[in-house]
Short mmCIF file of N, CA and C in Angstrom, two decimals:
data_model
loop_
_atom_site.label_atom_id
_atom_site.label_comp_id
_atom_site.label_asym_id
_atom_site.label_seq_id
_atom_site.Cartn_x
_atom_site.Cartn_y
_atom_site.Cartn_z
N LYS K 29 -6.62 -24.02 -41.66
CA LYS K 29 -6.97 -24.10 -40.25
C LYS K 29 -5.77 -24.55 -39.44
N GLN K 30 -5.74 -24.05 -38.27
CA GLN K 30 -4.66 -24.45 -37.37
C GLN K 30 -5.28 -25.22 -36.21
N TRP K 31 -4.71 -26.36 -35.89
CA TRP K 31 -5.24 -27.20 -34.82
C TRP K 31 -4.25 -27.20 -33.66
N TYR K 32 -4.78 -27.20 -32.48
CA TYR K 32 -3.95 -27.17 -31.29
C TYR K 32 -4.22 -28.43 -30.48
N GLN K 33 -3.19 -28.87 -29.79
CA GLN K 33 -3.36 -30.01 -28.89
C GLN K 33 -2.92 -29.58 -27.50
N ARG K 34 -3.56 -30.13 -26.51
CA ARG K 34 -3.16 -29.86 -25.15
C ARG K 34 -3.32 -31.13 -24.33
N ARG K 35 -2.56 -31.20 -23.26
CA ARG K 35 -2.63 -32.36 -22.38
C ARG K 35 -3.48 -32.02 -21.16
N VAL K 36 -4.46 -32.85 -20.91
CA VAL K 36 -5.32 -32.70 -19.75
C VAL K 36 -5.36 -34.04 -19.04
N ARG K 37 -4.81 -34.10 -17.84
CA ARG K 37 -4.77 -35.32 -17.03
C ARG K 37 -4.23 -36.51 -17.83
N GLY K 38 -3.16 -36.26 -18.57
CA GLY K 38 -2.49 -37.34 -19.29
C GLY K 38 -3.09 -37.67 -20.64
N HIS K 39 -4.21 -37.07 -20.97
CA HIS K 39 -4.85 -37.32 -22.27
C HIS K 39 -4.58 -36.14 -23.20
N VAL K 40 -4.42 -36.43 -24.47
CA VAL K 40 -4.25 -35.38 -25.46
C VAL K 40 -5.63 -35.02 -26.01
N GLU K 41 -5.98 -33.75 -25.88
CA GLU K 41 -7.25 -33.27 -26.42
C GLU K 41 -6.95 -32.38 -27.62
N GLN K 42 -7.77 -32.49 -28.62
CA GLN K 42 -7.60 -31.65 -29.79
C GLN K 42 -8.59 -30.50 -29.70
N ASP K 43 -8.10 -29.29 -29.90
CA ASP K 43 -8.91 -28.10 -29.85
C ASP K 43 -9.33 -27.75 -31.28
N SER K 44 -10.60 -27.52 -31.48
CA SER K 44 -11.13 -27.16 -32.80
C SER K 44 -11.68 -25.75 -32.76
N PRO K 45 -10.91 -24.78 -33.19
CA PRO K 45 -11.38 -23.40 -33.16
C PRO K 45 -12.62 -23.23 -34.04
N LEU K 46 -13.52 -22.36 -33.62
CA LEU K 46 -14.70 -22.08 -34.42
C LEU K 46 -14.30 -21.30 -35.66
N PRO K 47 -14.84 -21.68 -36.80
CA PRO K 47 -14.52 -20.96 -38.04
C PRO K 47 -15.33 -19.66 -38.12
N LEU K 48 -14.73 -18.57 -37.73
CA LEU K 48 -15.42 -17.28 -37.73
C LEU K 48 -15.13 -16.53 -39.03
N SER K 49 -16.18 -16.17 -39.75
CA SER K 49 -15.98 -15.41 -40.98
C SER K 49 -15.42 -14.03 -40.68
N VAL K 50 -15.72 -13.53 -39.48
CA VAL K 50 -15.22 -12.22 -39.09
C VAL K 50 -13.69 -12.23 -39.01
N MET K 51 -13.11 -13.36 -38.68
CA MET K 51 -11.65 -13.43 -38.61
C MET K 51 -11.03 -13.37 -40.01
N THR K 52 -11.73 -13.87 -41.00
CA THR K 52 -11.25 -13.74 -42.38
C THR K 52 -11.20 -12.26 -42.76
N ARG K 53 -12.25 -11.54 -42.38
CA ARG K 53 -12.26 -10.10 -42.65
C ARG K 53 -11.12 -9.41 -41.91
N TYR K 54 -10.86 -9.83 -40.68
CA TYR K 54 -9.79 -9.24 -39.88
C TYR K 54 -8.43 -9.49 -40.54
N LEU K 55 -8.23 -10.70 -41.02
CA LEU K 55 -6.95 -11.05 -41.64
C LEU K 55 -6.71 -10.30 -42.96
N THR K 56 -7.78 -9.84 -43.61
CA THR K 56 -7.62 -9.06 -44.84
C THR K 56 -7.61 -7.56 -44.54
N LYS K 57 -7.38 -7.23 -43.27
CA LYS K 57 -7.21 -5.84 -42.81
C LYS K 57 -8.51 -5.02 -42.87
N GLU K 58 -9.66 -5.69 -42.92
CA GLU K 58 -10.93 -4.96 -42.84
C GLU K 58 -11.17 -4.57 -41.38
N THR K 59 -11.96 -3.54 -41.20
CA THR K 59 -12.30 -3.11 -39.85
C THR K 59 -13.26 -4.11 -39.22
N VAL K 60 -12.88 -4.60 -38.06
CA VAL K 60 -13.70 -5.57 -37.33
C VAL K 60 -13.80 -5.07 -35.89
N SER K 61 -15.01 -5.10 -35.35
CA SER K 61 -15.19 -4.68 -33.95
C SER K 61 -15.41 -5.90 -33.08
N VAL K 62 -15.27 -5.71 -31.79
CA VAL K 62 -15.52 -6.79 -30.84
C VAL K 62 -16.98 -7.25 -30.95
N TRP K 63 -17.87 -6.31 -31.31
CA TRP K 63 -19.29 -6.67 -31.47
C TRP K 63 -19.47 -7.68 -32.59
N ASP K 64 -18.68 -7.55 -33.67
CA ASP K 64 -18.76 -8.51 -34.77
C ASP K 64 -18.39 -9.91 -34.29
N ILE K 65 -17.35 -9.99 -33.49
CA ILE K 65 -16.87 -11.28 -32.99
C ILE K 65 -17.90 -11.90 -32.04
N VAL K 66 -18.39 -11.09 -31.08
CA VAL K 66 -19.37 -11.60 -30.12
C VAL K 66 -20.65 -12.03 -30.82
N GLY K 67 -21.13 -11.22 -31.75
CA GLY K 67 -22.35 -11.57 -32.48
C GLY K 67 -22.23 -12.87 -33.23
N GLU K 68 -21.11 -13.06 -33.90
CA GLU K 68 -20.92 -14.31 -34.65
C GLU K 68 -20.77 -15.50 -33.72
N LEU K 69 -20.08 -15.33 -32.60
CA LEU K 69 -19.96 -16.42 -31.62
C LEU K 69 -21.32 -16.86 -31.10
N VAL K 70 -22.17 -15.89 -30.79
CA VAL K 70 -23.52 -16.21 -30.30
C VAL K 70 -24.29 -16.98 -31.36
N LEU K 71 -24.23 -16.52 -32.60
CA LEU K 71 -24.96 -17.20 -33.68
C LEU K 71 -24.46 -18.62 -33.91
N LEU K 72 -23.16 -18.83 -33.77
CA LEU K 72 -22.59 -20.17 -34.00
C LEU K 72 -22.84 -21.14 -32.86
N THR K 73 -23.03 -20.64 -31.66
CA THR K 73 -23.08 -21.54 -30.51
C THR K 73 -24.48 -21.74 -29.94
N MET K 74 -25.47 -20.97 -30.39
CA MET K 74 -26.83 -21.14 -29.87
C MET K 74 -27.68 -21.91 -30.89
N GLU K 75 -28.53 -22.76 -30.37
CA GLU K 75 -29.41 -23.54 -31.23
C GLU K 75 -30.85 -23.36 -30.76
N PRO K 76 -31.73 -22.86 -31.54
CA PRO K 76 -31.50 -22.27 -32.87
C PRO K 76 -30.84 -20.90 -32.73
N PRO K 77 -30.14 -20.47 -33.76
CA PRO K 77 -29.49 -19.16 -33.68
C PRO K 77 -30.53 -18.05 -33.59
N PRO K 78 -30.32 -17.09 -32.72
CA PRO K 78 -31.30 -16.00 -32.58
C PRO K 78 -31.25 -15.04 -33.77
N ALA K 79 -32.36 -14.38 -34.02
CA ALA K 79 -32.38 -13.37 -35.09
C ALA K 79 -31.50 -12.19 -34.71
N ASN K 80 -31.48 -11.87 -33.42
CA ASN K 80 -30.68 -10.77 -32.91
C ASN K 80 -29.78 -11.31 -31.80
N PRO K 81 -28.48 -11.47 -32.05
CA PRO K 81 -27.60 -12.05 -31.02
C PRO K 81 -27.45 -11.18 -29.77
N PHE K 82 -27.90 -9.93 -29.84
CA PHE K 82 -27.79 -9.04 -28.70
C PHE K 82 -29.16 -8.76 -28.07
N GLU K 83 -30.10 -9.66 -28.30
CA GLU K 83 -31.45 -9.48 -27.78
C GLU K 83 -31.43 -9.34 -26.26
N LEU K 84 -32.16 -8.37 -25.78
CA LEU K 84 -32.21 -8.06 -24.36
C LEU K 84 -33.17 -9.00 -23.65
N ASP K 85 -32.75 -9.52 -22.50
CA ASP K 85 -33.59 -10.39 -21.69
C ASP K 85 -34.30 -9.52 -20.65
N HIS K 86 -35.51 -9.09 -21.00
CA HIS K 86 -36.26 -8.20 -20.12
C HIS K 86 -36.63 -8.88 -18.81
N ALA K 87 -36.86 -10.18 -18.84
CA ALA K 87 -37.22 -10.91 -17.61
C ALA K 87 -36.08 -10.84 -16.60
N PHE K 88 -34.83 -10.88 -17.07
CA PHE K 88 -33.70 -10.76 -16.16
C PHE K 88 -33.75 -9.43 -15.41
N LEU K 89 -33.98 -8.35 -16.16
CA LEU K 89 -34.05 -7.03 -15.53
C LEU K 89 -35.24 -6.93 -14.58
N ASP K 90 -36.38 -7.51 -14.98
CA ASP K 90 -37.57 -7.47 -14.12
C ASP K 90 -37.35 -8.19 -12.80
N ASN K 91 -36.50 -9.22 -12.81
CA ASN K 91 -36.31 -10.05 -11.62
C ASN K 91 -35.14 -9.62 -10.74
N LEU K 92 -34.50 -8.52 -11.07
CA LEU K 92 -33.44 -8.02 -10.18
C LEU K 92 -34.08 -7.59 -8.86
N PRO K 93 -33.39 -7.83 -7.74
CA PRO K 93 -34.02 -7.65 -6.43
C PRO K 93 -34.39 -6.22 -6.05
N SER K 94 -33.77 -5.23 -6.65
CA SER K 94 -34.09 -3.86 -6.24
C SER K 94 -34.10 -2.92 -7.44
N SER K 95 -34.78 -1.81 -7.27
CA SER K 95 -34.81 -0.79 -8.32
C SER K 95 -33.41 -0.22 -8.55
N ALA K 96 -32.62 -0.13 -7.48
CA ALA K 96 -31.26 0.39 -7.61
C ALA K 96 -30.43 -0.52 -8.53
N GLU K 97 -30.56 -1.84 -8.35
CA GLU K 97 -29.84 -2.76 -9.22
C GLU K 97 -30.35 -2.67 -10.65
N GLN K 98 -31.66 -2.52 -10.80
CA GLN K 98 -32.22 -2.36 -12.15
C GLN K 98 -31.66 -1.11 -12.82
N ALA K 99 -31.55 -0.02 -12.06
CA ALA K 99 -31.02 1.22 -12.61
C ALA K 99 -29.57 1.07 -13.04
N LEU K 100 -28.76 0.41 -12.22
CA LEU K 100 -27.34 0.23 -12.55
C LEU K 100 -27.16 -0.69 -13.75
N VAL K 101 -27.87 -1.81 -13.78
CA VAL K 101 -27.74 -2.75 -14.89
C VAL K 101 -28.27 -2.13 -16.18
N ALA K 102 -29.43 -1.47 -16.09
CA ALA K 102 -30.00 -0.83 -17.28
C ALA K 102 -29.05 0.24 -17.81
N GLY K 103 -28.44 1.02 -16.92
CA GLY K 103 -27.49 2.04 -17.35
C GLY K 103 -26.27 1.45 -18.04
N ALA K 104 -25.74 0.37 -17.48
CA ALA K 104 -24.57 -0.27 -18.08
C ALA K 104 -24.91 -0.87 -19.44
N LEU K 105 -26.06 -1.53 -19.52
CA LEU K 105 -26.49 -2.11 -20.80
C LEU K 105 -26.77 -1.01 -21.83
N LEU K 106 -27.36 0.07 -21.37
CA LEU K 106 -27.65 1.19 -22.26
C LEU K 106 -26.36 1.73 -22.87
N ASP K 107 -25.34 1.89 -22.05
CA ASP K 107 -24.04 2.36 -22.56
C ASP K 107 -23.46 1.38 -23.58
N SER K 108 -23.52 0.09 -23.27
CA SER K 108 -22.99 -0.92 -24.20
C SER K 108 -23.74 -0.92 -25.52
N PHE K 109 -25.06 -0.85 -25.46
CA PHE K 109 -25.85 -0.86 -26.68
C PHE K 109 -25.63 0.41 -27.50
N GLN K 110 -25.42 1.54 -26.83
CA GLN K 110 -25.13 2.77 -27.56
C GLN K 110 -23.78 2.67 -28.26
N GLN K 111 -22.81 2.02 -27.62
CA GLN K 111 -21.52 1.80 -28.27
C GLN K 111 -21.70 0.90 -29.49
N LEU K 112 -22.50 -0.14 -29.34
CA LEU K 112 -22.78 -1.04 -30.47
C LEU K 112 -23.39 -0.28 -31.62
N LEU K 113 -24.34 0.58 -31.32
CA LEU K 113 -25.02 1.36 -32.36
C LEU K 113 -24.06 2.32 -33.05
N GLY K 114 -23.03 2.77 -32.34
CA GLY K 114 -22.08 3.71 -32.90
C GLY K 114 -21.02 3.08 -33.79
N THR K 115 -21.03 1.75 -33.91
CA THR K 115 -20.06 1.08 -34.76
C THR K 115 -20.65 0.80 -36.13
N GLU K 116 -19.80 0.39 -37.04
CA GLU K 116 -20.27 0.04 -38.38
C GLU K 116 -20.52 -1.46 -38.48
N THR K 117 -20.97 -2.05 -37.42
CA THR K 117 -21.19 -3.49 -37.41
C THR K 117 -22.55 -3.84 -37.99
N VAL K 118 -22.68 -5.07 -38.45
CA VAL K 118 -23.95 -5.53 -39.01
C VAL K 118 -25.01 -5.70 -37.93
N TRP K 119 -24.60 -5.67 -36.66
CA TRP K 119 -25.54 -5.91 -35.57
C TRP K 119 -26.27 -4.66 -35.14
N ALA K 120 -25.90 -3.50 -35.65
CA ALA K 120 -26.57 -2.25 -35.29
C ALA K 120 -27.88 -2.16 -36.06
N THR K 121 -28.90 -2.84 -35.56
CA THR K 121 -30.17 -2.97 -36.27
C THR K 121 -31.28 -2.24 -35.52
N SER K 122 -32.45 -2.26 -36.12
CA SER K 122 -33.60 -1.63 -35.48
C SER K 122 -33.94 -2.34 -34.17
N ALA K 123 -33.64 -3.63 -34.05
CA ALA K 123 -33.88 -4.34 -32.80
C ALA K 123 -33.02 -3.77 -31.68
N VAL K 124 -31.80 -3.39 -31.99
CA VAL K 124 -30.92 -2.78 -30.99
C VAL K 124 -31.45 -1.40 -30.60
N VAL K 125 -31.93 -0.66 -31.58
CA VAL K 125 -32.52 0.66 -31.30
C VAL K 125 -33.73 0.51 -30.39
N GLN K 126 -34.55 -0.50 -30.64
CA GLN K 126 -35.71 -0.75 -29.80
C GLN K 126 -35.29 -1.10 -28.37
N ASP K 127 -34.26 -1.93 -28.22
CA ASP K 127 -33.77 -2.27 -26.89
C ASP K 127 -33.19 -1.04 -26.18
N ILE K 128 -32.52 -0.17 -26.93
CA ILE K 128 -31.99 1.07 -26.34
C ILE K 128 -33.13 1.92 -25.80
N THR K 129 -34.21 2.00 -26.54
CA THR K 129 -35.37 2.77 -26.09
C THR K 129 -35.93 2.20 -24.79
N HIS K 130 -36.09 0.88 -24.73
CA HIS K 130 -36.59 0.23 -23.52
C HIS K 130 -35.63 0.43 -22.34
N LEU K 131 -34.34 0.31 -22.59
CA LEU K 131 -33.36 0.50 -21.51
C LEU K 131 -33.35 1.93 -21.00
N ALA K 132 -33.46 2.89 -21.90
CA ALA K 132 -33.47 4.30 -21.48
C ALA K 132 -34.69 4.59 -20.61
N LEU K 133 -35.84 4.05 -20.99
CA LEU K 133 -37.05 4.25 -20.18
C LEU K 133 -36.91 3.59 -18.81
N ARG K 134 -36.41 2.36 -18.80
CA ARG K 134 -36.24 1.65 -17.53
C ARG K 134 -35.23 2.37 -16.64
N HIS K 135 -34.12 2.79 -17.24
CA HIS K 135 -33.07 3.48 -16.47
C HIS K 135 -33.63 4.77 -15.86
N THR K 136 -34.36 5.55 -16.66
CA THR K 136 -34.95 6.80 -16.18
C THR K 136 -35.97 6.54 -15.07
N HIS K 137 -36.75 5.49 -15.24
CA HIS K 137 -37.78 5.16 -14.25
C HIS K 137 -37.18 4.70 -12.92
N THR K 138 -36.09 3.96 -12.97
CA THR K 138 -35.50 3.38 -11.75
C THR K 138 -34.39 4.24 -11.15
N LEU K 139 -33.96 5.27 -11.85
CA LEU K 139 -32.86 6.11 -11.39
C LEU K 139 -33.09 6.73 -10.01
N PRO K 140 -34.30 7.14 -9.65
CA PRO K 140 -34.48 7.70 -8.30
C PRO K 140 -34.07 6.74 -7.18
N ALA K 141 -34.04 5.45 -7.45
CA ALA K 141 -33.62 4.48 -6.43
C ALA K 141 -32.15 4.64 -6.07
N LEU K 142 -31.40 5.37 -6.88
CA LEU K 142 -29.97 5.55 -6.61
C LEU K 142 -29.67 6.83 -5.84
N THR K 143 -30.69 7.54 -5.42
CA THR K 143 -30.45 8.75 -4.63
C THR K 143 -29.92 8.35 -3.26
N LEU K 144 -29.24 9.26 -2.61
CA LEU K 144 -28.59 8.97 -1.32
C LEU K 144 -29.56 8.43 -0.26
N PRO K 145 -30.74 9.04 -0.04
CA PRO K 145 -31.64 8.49 0.98
C PRO K 145 -32.09 7.06 0.65
N ALA K 146 -32.29 6.76 -0.60
CA ALA K 146 -32.73 5.41 -0.97
C ALA K 146 -31.63 4.39 -0.71
N LEU K 147 -30.38 4.79 -0.89
CA LEU K 147 -29.26 3.86 -0.70
C LEU K 147 -28.90 3.68 0.76
N THR K 148 -29.09 4.69 1.57
CA THR K 148 -28.68 4.60 2.97
C THR K 148 -29.83 4.20 3.88
N GLY K 149 -31.06 4.32 3.41
CA GLY K 149 -32.20 4.06 4.26
C GLY K 149 -32.59 2.67 4.27
#
C-alpha cells in the first residue's frame, strides 16, 4: 500500500486509499472497465452494501418536475445502462436488464414531451 500525506491548514492529514480488488486486476493487465471501479466503490462505501450497486432510483425519476426532464434523464440513463450491459463486467446482471426495460418504457412514454410544441408552449 502506498500512503499519501497532505497539508491542510497547517495540519498533516494522512490519506488512506480504498483497497479496491479491481485495481489488483488492473495491475495484472486484466481488462477492467470504469463500471468495475464504480461498482466496487459503491459496495465499499455504502452501509449496508446494496445487492446491485447500479440500482435505479425510480422515485427520483418520478419526482422530476416535467415529462421532458424525465425523458432526457431516462434516455441518458438508458444509454449508460446499455453501455454497462455491453461490457464484460460482473455488474451486467438481470437487475440491470430489468432497469433497462423500465427506462426504455419510461423514455418512450415521456418522449412526446420533447416535441417542439411542448418545449415552446
